[in-house]
Amino acid sequence: MTRKVTKAVFPVAGLGTRFLPATKSIPKEILTLVDRPLIQYAIDEARAAGITEFIFVTSRGKAALEDYFDDAPELEASLKAKKKTAILEELEKTNMPSGAIAYVRQRKALGLGHAVWCARRMIGDEPFAVILTDDVIAADKPCLAQMIEAYEENPGNYVAAMEVPSSKISAYGVLDCEPVTPNTVKVKGMVEKPPAEEAPSNLAVIGRYILTPEILKHIDDAIASKTTGAGGEYQLTDSIAQEIDAGNPVYGFRFKGQRYDCGTKAGFLQATVAFGLARDDLRDEFAEYLADAIGMQSAAE
Ligand code: G1P
């Protein structure tokens, strides 16, 4: 029987240099889309997929992330006294049961594969999910839940995948693959951040993974033999590719939904606009403002 996926790893040790100076004193995962930090979107998606154990791979300067998921007794008492029940309910949703979140440190920024490997003892011998908080995906059914459904039907390693323009492909893990079902491809090879002319396709890996524990052994081997990949880092992509070489299945999953690359400023702004327009309490005023702002810009050109 396929083991249920109940653990998710959140690699949140990155420095967030693209968002300096903001990230000088706050973790990038706390940057907010409207009024919720990126990490909240990631956690909500994991919960909706049935994840019950959350493993954060952190680094120096990420204490704000740990506080975020704690009770805030003074704040809660003051909201209660002022009868601000709606906000109180929103706030309570951010509390996590004791013991549900574990934190482990990545001491050096040695790559995504290394970050996941740092969580190996907590993952143990179970399949697990990985969520990259930079990739925010708006979808009717959350992306990870879609993937877990596919995994339960047909077990193996899964990476979320979508087509990206050639001009951007070198920023991604890229799949060499063949179609299996309308939304699943069988991966024959994968390469991390290839130059556009060497990319095997336009199908890029997006930051959602379901992985079998064998992946950890491949990362183990890479670290033991100091075999690094693109950028001199231990790449998760390379260890997943080794699973293919070992004859185990790796699938690319074309999820349904709109993905925003919140690791870039342009993507973050796009997500802000989309999430702002999706909110009943903001839509009308914000849409009117945007129409005016665009009108003014076209007039000035
Ligand atoms: C990471 C992965 C890459 C993947 C990307 C998705 O890269 O290494 O394979 O395509 O996330 O966002 P990063 O964006 O951390 O450089």
Coordinates of C-alpha atoms and ligand atoms in Angstrom, one line a residue:
M1 CA 0.0 0.0 0.0
T2 CA 1.2 3.5 -0.8
R3 CA 2.3 5.4 2.3
K4 CA 0.4 8.6 2.9
V5 CA 2.3 11.8 2.6
T6 CA 2.0 13.6 5.9
K7 CA 5.3 15.5 6.1
A8 CA 6.3 18.6 4.2
V9 CA 9.7 20.3 4.1
F10 CA 9.9 24.1 3.7
P11 CA 13.4 25.2 2.8
V12 CA 13.4 28.7 4.2
A13 CA 17.0 29.3 4.8
G14 CA 17.6 31.6 1.7
L15 CA 19.0 35.1 2.2
G16 CA 16.4 36.8 0.1
T17 CA 19.0 39.1 -1.5
R18 CA 16.6 40.1 -4.3
F19 CA 14.4 41.8 -1.7
L20 CA 17.1 43.8 0.0
P21 CA 16.9 46.1 1.9
A22 CA 13.6 44.7 3.2
T23 CA 15.1 41.3 3.9
K24 CA 17.9 42.9 6.0
S25 CA 15.8 42.4 9.1
I26 CA 12.8 40.3 8.0
P27 CA 12.8 36.9 6.4
K28 CA 11.5 37.0 2.8
E29 CA 9.0 34.4 3.7
I30 CA 7.3 37.0 5.9
L31 CA 6.8 39.4 3.0
T32 CA 3.1 39.8 2.6
L33 CA 0.7 39.4 -0.3
V34 CA -2.1 41.8 0.8
D35 CA -2.1 40.9 4.5
R36 CA -0.7 37.4 4.7
P37 CA 2.9 36.4 4.6
L38 CA 4.2 34.0 1.9
I39 CA 4.8 31.3 4.4
Q40 CA 1.1 31.3 5.3
Y41 CA 0.1 30.5 1.7
A42 CA 2.5 27.6 1.7
I43 CA 1.3 26.2 5.0
D44 CA -2.3 26.5 4.0
E45 CA -1.6 24.6 0.8
A46 CA 0.2 21.9 2.7
R47 CA -2.7 21.6 5.3
A48 CA -5.2 21.4 2.5
A49 CA -3.2 18.4 1.1
G50 CA -3.4 16.6 4.4
I51 CA 0.1 17.4 5.7
T52 CA 0.3 17.3 9.5
E53 CA 4.0 17.6 10.1
F54 CA 5.8 20.7 8.9
I55 CA 9.6 20.8 8.8
F56 CA 11.2 24.2 8.3
V57 CA 14.8 24.3 7.2
T58 CA 16.0 27.7 8.5
S59 CA 19.1 29.7 9.0
R60 CA 20.3 32.7 11.0
G61 CA 17.9 35.7 11.1
K62 CA 14.8 33.6 10.7
A63 CA 13.4 33.9 14.2
A64 CA 10.4 35.9 13.0
L65 CA 9.2 32.8 11.2
E66 CA 9.1 30.8 14.4
D67 CA 7.3 33.5 16.2
Y68 CA 4.7 33.8 13.5
F69 CA 3.3 30.4 14.2
D70 CA 3.1 30.8 18.0
D71 CA 0.2 32.0 20.1
A72 CA 0.3 35.7 20.7
P73 CA -1.4 35.9 24.1
E74 CA -1.3 39.6 24.6
L75 CA -2.4 40.5 21.1
E76 CA -5.2 37.9 21.4
A77 CA -6.4 39.2 24.8
S78 CA -6.4 42.8 23.5
L79 CA -8.4 41.8 20.4
K80 CA -10.9 39.8 22.6
A81 CA -11.4 42.8 24.9
K82 CA -12.1 45.0 21.9
K83 CA -14.5 42.4 20.5
K84 CA -12.6 42.2 17.2
T85 CA -13.7 38.7 16.6
A86 CA -13.2 38.6 12.8
I87 CA -9.5 39.5 13.1
L88 CA -9.1 37.2 16.1
E89 CA -10.4 34.3 14.0
E90 CA -7.9 35.1 11.3
L91 CA -5.2 35.3 13.8
E92 CA -6.1 32.0 15.4
K93 CA -5.7 30.3 12.0
T94 CA -2.0 31.1 12.1
N95 CA -1.5 29.1 15.3
M96 CA -0.1 25.7 14.9
P97 CA -0.5 22.8 17.3
S98 CA 2.5 22.2 19.6
G99 CA 4.8 19.8 18.0
A100 CA 3.4 20.1 14.5
I101 CA 6.3 22.3 13.3
A102 CA 9.9 21.4 13.6
Y103 CA 12.8 23.6 12.8
V104 CA 16.2 22.5 11.7
R105 CA 19.1 24.7 10.7
Q106 CA 21.0 24.7 7.4
R107 CA 24.3 26.1 8.6
K108 CA 25.7 27.0 5.1
A109 CA 23.8 27.9 1.9
L110 CA 24.9 24.8 0.0
G111 CA 21.9 24.4 -2.2
L112 CA 18.3 23.1 -2.2
G113 CA 19.4 19.5 -2.2
H114 CA 21.5 20.2 0.9
A115 CA 18.6 22.1 2.6
V116 CA 16.3 19.1 2.1
W117 CA 19.0 16.7 3.4
C118 CA 19.2 18.8 6.6
A119 CA 15.7 17.5 7.4
R120 CA 16.6 13.8 6.7
R121 CA 16.2 12.7 10.4
M122 CA 12.8 14.2 10.6
I123 CA 11.7 12.8 7.3
G124 CA 12.9 9.3 8.2
D125 CA 11.9 6.5 5.8
E126 CA 8.7 8.1 4.4
P127 CA 7.6 9.9 1.3
F128 CA 7.5 13.6 1.8
A129 CA 6.5 16.9 0.1
V130 CA 8.7 19.9 -0.5
I131 CA 7.2 23.3 -0.9
L132 CA 9.2 26.3 -2.1
T133 CA 7.5 29.4 -0.7
D134 CA 8.6 31.6 -3.5
D135 CA 6.2 29.8 -5.8
V136 CA 2.7 30.9 -4.9
I137 CA 0.0 29.0 -6.8
A138 CA -3.6 30.2 -6.9
A139 CA -5.8 27.3 -7.7
D140 CA -9.3 26.0 -7.0
K141 CA -7.8 22.8 -5.7
P142 CA -4.4 23.6 -4.2
C143 CA -1.5 22.4 -6.2
L144 CA -0.1 20.0 -3.6
A145 CA -3.5 18.4 -3.1
Q146 CA -3.7 17.8 -6.9
M147 CA -0.2 16.2 -6.8
I148 CA -1.0 14.0 -3.8
E149 CA -4.1 12.7 -5.6
A150 CA -1.9 11.8 -8.6
Y151 CA 0.7 10.2 -6.3
E152 CA -1.9 8.1 -4.6
E153 CA -3.2 6.8 -7.9
N154 CA 0.2 6.1 -9.3
P155 CA 3.1 6.3 -6.7
G156 CA 6.6 7.7 -7.6
N157 CA 8.4 10.9 -7.4
Y158 CA 6.5 14.0 -8.6
V159 CA 7.6 17.5 -9.5
A160 CA 5.2 20.2 -10.4
A161 CA 5.8 21.4 -13.9
M162 CA 4.8 24.2 -16.3
E163 CA 5.9 25.6 -19.6
V164 CA 8.0 28.7 -19.4
P165 CA 9.4 30.9 -22.3
S166 CA 12.8 30.0 -23.6
S167 CA 14.1 33.4 -22.4
K168 CA 13.4 32.3 -18.8
I169 CA 14.2 28.6 -18.9
S170 CA 17.7 28.9 -17.6
A171 CA 16.3 29.9 -14.1
Y172 CA 14.7 26.5 -13.6
G173 CA 15.1 22.7 -13.4
V174 CA 14.1 21.5 -16.8
L175 CA 12.5 18.2 -17.8
D176 CA 13.3 15.8 -20.6
C177 CA 10.1 13.9 -20.8
E178 CA 7.3 12.1 -22.6
P179 CA 3.5 12.5 -22.0
V180 CA 1.7 9.8 -20.0
T181 CA -1.7 11.4 -19.3
P182 CA -3.0 14.9 -20.2
N183 CA -1.5 16.3 -17.0
T184 CA 1.4 13.9 -16.3
V185 CA 4.7 13.4 -18.1
K186 CA 7.2 10.6 -17.4
V187 CA 10.6 12.2 -16.8
K188 CA 13.6 10.7 -18.6
G189 CA 16.1 13.2 -17.5
M190 CA 16.2 16.6 -15.7
V191 CA 18.8 19.3 -15.7
E192 CA 19.2 22.3 -13.3
K193 CA 19.4 25.8 -14.9
P194 CA 20.6 24.8 -18.4
P195 CA 21.5 27.5 -20.9
A196 CA 18.4 28.0 -23.1
E197 CA 20.1 26.4 -26.1
E198 CA 20.8 23.2 -24.1
A199 CA 17.4 22.9 -22.4
P200 CA 15.8 19.6 -23.2
S201 CA 12.3 21.2 -23.3
N202 CA 10.3 24.3 -22.1
L203 CA 8.8 22.3 -19.2
A204 CA 10.2 23.7 -16.0
V205 CA 10.1 22.4 -12.4
I206 CA 8.0 24.6 -10.1
G207 CA 8.5 24.5 -6.4
R208 CA 6.3 21.6 -5.3
Y209 CA 7.6 18.1 -5.0
I210 CA 6.5 14.7 -3.7
L211 CA 9.6 12.6 -3.1
T212 CA 10.4 9.1 -2.0
P213 CA 13.0 8.8 0.8
E214 CA 15.5 7.2 -1.6
I215 CA 16.2 10.8 -2.8
L216 CA 17.9 11.5 0.6
K217 CA 20.3 8.7 -0.1
H218 CA 21.3 10.3 -3.4
I219 CA 21.9 13.6 -1.7
D220 CA 23.9 11.8 1.0
D221 CA 26.1 10.3 -1.7
A222 CA 26.6 13.7 -3.4
I223 CA 27.6 15.3 -0.1
A224 CA 29.9 12.4 0.8
S225 CA 31.7 12.6 -2.5
K226 CA 31.4 16.4 -2.7
T227 CA 29.7 16.2 -6.1
T228 CA 28.0 19.5 -6.6
G229 CA 25.9 20.7 -9.5
A230 CA 24.8 24.0 -11.1
G231 CA 26.2 27.0 -9.2
G232 CA 28.5 24.7 -7.2
E233 CA 25.5 23.7 -5.0
Y234 CA 24.0 20.4 -4.1
Q235 CA 20.9 20.5 -6.3
L236 CA 17.7 18.7 -5.5
T237 CA 17.2 18.3 -9.3
D238 CA 20.4 16.2 -9.6
S239 CA 19.3 13.8 -6.9
I240 CA 15.9 13.4 -8.4
A241 CA 17.6 12.7 -11.8
Q242 CA 19.5 9.9 -10.1
E243 CA 16.2 8.2 -9.2
I244 CA 15.5 8.0 -12.9
D245 CA 19.0 6.4 -13.5
A246 CA 18.1 3.9 -10.7
G247 CA 15.0 2.9 -12.6
N248 CA 12.5 4.5 -10.3
P249 CA 9.7 6.6 -11.7
V250 CA 9.7 10.4 -11.7
Y251 CA 6.8 12.3 -13.0
G252 CA 6.2 15.9 -14.0
F253 CA 2.8 17.1 -13.0
R254 CA 1.1 19.9 -15.0
F255 CA -1.0 21.4 -12.2
K256 CA -4.1 23.5 -12.8
G257 CA -3.7 27.0 -11.4
Q258 CA -1.9 30.3 -11.8
R259 CA 1.7 30.4 -10.5
Y260 CA 3.4 33.5 -9.4
D261 CA 7.1 33.7 -9.0
C262 CA 7.3 35.6 -5.7
G263 CA 11.1 35.2 -5.8
T264 CA 11.3 38.1 -8.2
K265 CA 10.0 41.6 -7.7
A266 CA 7.9 41.6 -10.9
G267 CA 6.3 38.3 -9.9
F268 CA 5.7 39.5 -6.4
L269 CA 3.9 42.6 -7.7
Q270 CA 1.8 40.5 -10.1
A271 CA 0.8 38.3 -7.2
T272 CA -0.1 41.4 -5.1
V273 CA -2.4 42.7 -7.9
A274 CA -4.0 39.3 -8.5
F275 CA -4.6 38.5 -4.8
G276 CA -5.8 42.1 -4.2
L277 CA -8.3 41.8 -7.0
A278 CA -9.4 38.4 -5.7
R279 CA -10.5 39.9 -2.4
D280 CA -14.1 40.9 -2.0
D281 CA -13.2 43.6 0.5
L282 CA -10.7 45.3 -1.9
R283 CA -11.7 44.4 -5.4
D284 CA -13.8 47.4 -6.4
E285 CA -11.7 50.2 -5.0
F286 CA -8.5 48.5 -6.2
A287 CA -9.7 47.7 -9.7
E288 CA -10.9 51.4 -10.1
Y289 CA -7.5 52.6 -8.9
L290 CA -5.6 50.2 -11.3
A291 CA -7.8 51.3 -14.3
D292 CA -7.0 55.0 -13.5
A293 CA -3.3 54.3 -12.9
I294 CA -3.1 52.5 -16.3
G295 CA -5.1 55.2 -18.0
M296 CA -2.8 57.9 -16.6
Q297 CA 0.3 55.9 -17.8
S298 CA -1.0 55.4 -21.3
A299 CA -2.0 59.1 -21.5
A300 CA 1.6 60.1 -20.5
E301 CA 3.1 57.9 -23.2
Ligands
G1P1 C1 14.6 26.0 -7.5 C2 15.0 24.7 -8.1 C3 14.6 24.6 -9.6 C4 13.2 25.0 -9.8 C5 12.8 26.3 -9.1 C6 11.3 26.6 -9.1 O1 15.5 27.0 -8.0 O2 16.4 24.4 -7.9 O3 14.9 23.4 -10.1 O4 12.9 25.0 -11.1 O5 13.3 26.3 -7.7 O6 11.0 27.8 -8.6 P1 15.6 28.5 -7.4 O7 14.5 29.3 -7.8 O8 15.7 28.2 -5.9 O9 16.9 29.0 -7.9

